[in-house]
Amino acid sequence: VQLQASGGGLEQAGGSLGLSCAASGILVSIDYMAWYRQAPGEERELVATIARDGSTNLADSVKGRFTISRDNAKNTVYLQMKSLKPEDTAVYYCYANIRVRWDRSPSDFWGQGTQVTVSS
């Protein structure tokens, strides 16, 4: 199983960007999916999570600006970002807790990271 992230890029402050991350390979189910970000010199921080039932949690710094969603049929998680700020600049990583076999506990999987740069 692999997570492949796409989207991101360079945007001006106040603009919008979207990220997507798809899980590929043979799997049984995906429980939690999430987006993290890591700015230069900073620790990786949790941005948003979404459970299989669609319930979400967002970091205070992005509430009202970012939206996380998922398509269970496509094994894909999305992050829609609006009203971007320069402090949103970071490498964004997707995460998924995936059960790859019925007889095994779920494992953590990470995407490769995608750069988001917001200019002032």
PDB file of C-alpha atoms in Angstrom:
ATOM      1  CA  VAL A   1       0.000   0.000   0.000  1.00  0.00           C
ATOM      2  CA  GLN A   2       1.189   3.476  -0.889  1.00  0.00           C
ATOM      3  CA  LEU A   3      -0.115   6.973  -0.329  1.00  0.00           C
ATOM      4  CA  GLN A   4       0.351   9.352  -3.235  1.00  0.00           C
ATOM      5  CA  ALA A   5      -0.183  13.036  -2.569  1.00  0.00           C
ATOM      6  CA  SER A   6      -0.779  15.661  -5.213  1.00  0.00           C
ATOM      7  CA  GLY A   7      -1.605  19.331  -5.393  1.00  0.00           C
ATOM      8  CA  GLY A   8       0.041  22.162  -3.566  1.00  0.00           C
ATOM      9  CA  GLY A   9       2.346  24.684  -5.169  1.00  0.00           C
ATOM     10  CA  LEU A  10       2.786  28.429  -4.921  1.00  0.00           C
ATOM     11  CA  GLU A  11      -0.069  30.771  -4.079  1.00  0.00           C
ATOM     12  CA  GLN A  12      -0.443  34.338  -2.903  1.00  0.00           C
ATOM     13  CA  ALA A  13      -1.764  35.176   0.524  1.00  0.00           C
ATOM     14  CA  GLY A  14      -5.536  35.078   0.528  1.00  0.00           C
ATOM     15  CA  GLY A  15      -5.641  32.508  -2.240  1.00  0.00           C
ATOM     16  CA  SER A  16      -6.736  28.893  -2.287  1.00  0.00           C
ATOM     17  CA  LEU A  17      -5.103  25.548  -2.940  1.00  0.00           C
ATOM     18  CA  GLY A  18      -6.235  21.951  -2.809  1.00  0.00           C
ATOM     19  CA  LEU A  19      -4.408  18.772  -1.891  1.00  0.00           C
ATOM     20  CA  SER A  20      -5.396  15.187  -2.480  1.00  0.00           C
ATOM     21  CA  CYS A  21      -3.909  11.909  -1.353  1.00  0.00           C
ATOM     22  CA  ALA A  22      -4.894   8.507  -2.659  1.00  0.00           C
ATOM     23  CA  ALA A  23      -4.113   5.113  -1.208  1.00  0.00           C
ATOM     24  CA  SER A  24      -3.235   2.451  -3.733  1.00  0.00           C
ATOM     25  CA  GLY A  25      -2.664  -1.254  -3.392  1.00  0.00           C
ATOM     26  CA  ILE A  26      -4.549  -4.078  -1.784  1.00  0.00           C
ATOM     27  CA  LEU A  27      -6.113  -3.124   1.524  1.00  0.00           C
ATOM     28  CA  VAL A  28      -9.028  -4.067   3.732  1.00  0.00           C
ATOM     29  CA  SER A  29     -10.062  -0.737   5.191  1.00  0.00           C
ATOM     30  CA  ILE A  30      -8.877   2.746   6.039  1.00  0.00           C
ATOM     31  CA  ASP A  31      -9.740   4.184   9.423  1.00  0.00           C
ATOM     32  CA  TYR A  32      -8.364   7.627  10.191  1.00  0.00           C
ATOM     33  CA  MET A  33      -6.867   9.846   7.523  1.00  0.00           C
ATOM     34  CA  ALA A  34      -5.118  13.097   8.197  1.00  0.00           C
ATOM     35  CA  TRP A  35      -2.939  15.891   6.971  1.00  0.00           C
ATOM     36  CA  TYR A  36       0.181  17.062   8.758  1.00  0.00           C
ATOM     37  CA  ARG A  37       2.581  19.837   7.849  1.00  0.00           C
ATOM     38  CA  GLN A  38       6.149  20.698   8.615  1.00  0.00           C
ATOM     39  CA  ALA A  39       7.663  24.116   8.127  1.00  0.00           C
ATOM     40  CA  PRO A  40      11.453  24.604   7.910  1.00  0.00           C
ATOM     41  CA  GLY A  41      13.015  24.303  11.329  1.00  0.00           C
ATOM     42  CA  GLU A  42       9.732  23.292  12.898  1.00  0.00           C
ATOM     43  CA  GLU A  43       8.293  20.023  14.122  1.00  0.00           C
ATOM     44  CA  ARG A  44       5.631  18.245  12.127  1.00  0.00           C
ATOM     45  CA  GLU A  45       2.195  19.373  13.272  1.00  0.00           C
ATOM     46  CA  LEU A  46      -1.261  17.937  12.849  1.00  0.00           C
ATOM     47  CA  VAL A  47      -3.484  20.007  10.569  1.00  0.00           C
ATOM     48  CA  ALA A  48      -6.677  17.990  10.226  1.00  0.00           C
ATOM     49  CA  THR A  49      -8.081  14.516  10.749  1.00  0.00           C
ATOM     50  CA  ILE A  50     -11.087  12.710   9.375  1.00  0.00           C
ATOM     51  CA  ALA A  51     -12.578   9.437  10.515  1.00  0.00           C
ATOM     52  CA  ARG A  52     -14.195   6.899   8.273  1.00  0.00           C
ATOM     53  CA  ASP A  53     -17.624   8.192   9.268  1.00  0.00           C
ATOM     54  CA  GLY A  54     -16.637  11.686   8.125  1.00  0.00           C
ATOM     55  CA  SER A  55     -16.191  13.288  11.519  1.00  0.00           C
ATOM     56  CA  THR A  56     -13.378  15.824  11.446  1.00  0.00           C
ATOM     57  CA  ASN A  57     -11.017  17.753  13.664  1.00  0.00           C
ATOM     58  CA  LEU A  58      -8.945  20.736  12.623  1.00  0.00           C
ATOM     59  CA  ALA A  59      -6.102  22.603  14.253  1.00  0.00           C
ATOM     60  CA  ASP A  60      -7.126  25.950  15.679  1.00  0.00           C
ATOM     61  CA  SER A  61      -4.762  27.696  13.265  1.00  0.00           C
ATOM     62  CA  VAL A  62      -6.707  26.476  10.225  1.00  0.00           C
ATOM     63  CA  LYS A  63     -10.284  26.359  11.493  1.00  0.00           C
ATOM     64  CA  GLY A  64     -12.594  28.291   9.217  1.00  0.00           C
ATOM     65  CA  ARG A  65     -10.047  28.252   6.397  1.00  0.00           C
ATOM     66  CA  PHE A  66      -9.227  24.594   5.697  1.00  0.00           C
ATOM     67  CA  THR A  67     -11.601  21.739   4.993  1.00  0.00           C
ATOM     68  CA  ILE A  68     -10.727  18.053   5.120  1.00  0.00           C
ATOM     69  CA  SER A  69     -12.854  15.495   3.335  1.00  0.00           C
ATOM     70  CA  ARG A  70     -12.558  11.970   2.025  1.00  0.00           C
ATOM     71  CA  ASP A  71     -13.971   9.657  -0.591  1.00  0.00           C
ATOM     72  CA  ASN A  72     -14.044   6.160   0.864  1.00  0.00           C
ATOM     73  CA  ALA A  73     -14.823   4.586  -2.511  1.00  0.00           C
ATOM     74  CA  LYS A  74     -11.644   6.120  -3.922  1.00  0.00           C
ATOM     75  CA  ASN A  75      -9.534   5.702  -0.766  1.00  0.00           C
ATOM     76  CA  THR A  76      -8.702   9.377  -1.061  1.00  0.00           C
ATOM     77  CA  VAL A  77      -8.426  12.240   1.389  1.00  0.00           C
ATOM     78  CA  TYR A  78      -8.586  15.898   0.407  1.00  0.00           C
ATOM     79  CA  LEU A  79      -7.539  19.170   1.987  1.00  0.00           C
ATOM     80  CA  GLN A  80      -9.097  22.334   0.633  1.00  0.00           C
ATOM     81  CA  MET A  81      -7.235  25.423   1.807  1.00  0.00           C
ATOM     82  CA  LYS A  82      -8.550  28.965   1.453  1.00  0.00           C
ATOM     83  CA  SER A  83      -7.594  32.367   2.821  1.00  0.00           C
ATOM     84  CA  LEU A  84      -4.014  31.135   2.803  1.00  0.00           C
ATOM     85  CA  LYS A  85      -1.435  32.876   4.949  1.00  0.00           C
ATOM     86  CA  PRO A  86       2.357  32.933   4.637  1.00  0.00           C
ATOM     87  CA  GLU A  87       2.521  30.926   7.870  1.00  0.00           C
ATOM     88  CA  ASP A  88       0.754  28.079   6.061  1.00  0.00           C
ATOM     89  CA  THR A  89       3.950  27.555   4.075  1.00  0.00           C
ATOM     90  CA  ALA A  90       5.175  24.028   4.746  1.00  0.00           C
ATOM     91  CA  VAL A  91       5.542  20.558   3.350  1.00  0.00           C
ATOM     92  CA  TYR A  92       2.192  18.844   3.759  1.00  0.00           C
ATOM     93  CA  TYR A  93       2.047  15.112   4.459  1.00  0.00           C
ATOM     94  CA  CYS A  94      -0.954  12.856   4.275  1.00  0.00           C
ATOM     95  CA  TYR A  95      -1.412  10.043   6.747  1.00  0.00           C
ATOM     96  CA  ALA A  96      -3.696   7.037   6.856  1.00  0.00           C
ATOM     97  CA  ASN A  97      -4.269   4.239   9.321  1.00  0.00           C
ATOM     98  CA  ILE A  98      -4.792   1.246   7.054  1.00  0.00           C
ATOM     99  CA  ARG A  99      -5.674  -2.375   7.658  1.00  0.00           C
ATOM    100  CA  VAL A 100      -4.002  -4.382   4.921  1.00  0.00           C
ATOM    101  CA  ARG A 101      -5.120  -7.803   6.152  1.00  0.00           C
ATOM    102  CA  TRP A 102      -8.124  -8.961   8.137  1.00  0.00           C
ATOM    103  CA  ASP A 103      -5.930 -10.759  10.642  1.00  0.00           C
ATOM    104  CA  ARG A 104      -3.573  -7.842  11.289  1.00  0.00           C
ATOM    105  CA  SER A 105      -3.906  -4.598  13.169  1.00  0.00           C
ATOM    106  CA  PRO A 106      -4.000  -1.361  11.146  1.00  0.00           C
ATOM    107  CA  SER A 107      -0.672   0.249  10.287  1.00  0.00           C
ATOM    108  CA  ASP A 108       0.416   3.817   9.771  1.00  0.00           C
ATOM    109  CA  PHE A 109       1.156   4.993   6.242  1.00  0.00           C
ATOM    110  CA  TRP A 110       2.555   8.337   5.089  1.00  0.00           C
ATOM    111  CA  GLY A 111       2.541  10.113   1.777  1.00  0.00           C
ATOM    112  CA  GLN A 112       5.680  11.587   0.274  1.00  0.00           C
ATOM    113  CA  GLY A 113       4.935  15.203   1.134  1.00  0.00           C
ATOM    114  CA  THR A 114       3.966  18.069  -1.101  1.00  0.00           C
ATOM    115  CA  GLN A 115       5.179  21.656  -0.852  1.00  0.00           C
ATOM    116  CA  VAL A 116       2.789  24.518  -0.215  1.00  0.00           C
ATOM    117  CA  THR A 117       4.273  27.996  -0.433  1.00  0.00           C
ATOM    118  CA  VAL A 118       2.258  31.112   0.326  1.00  0.00           C
ATOM    119  CA  SER A 119       3.753  34.447  -0.644  1.00  0.00           C
ATOM    120  CA  SER A 120       2.875  37.668   1.118  1.00  0.00           C
TER     121      SER A 120
END
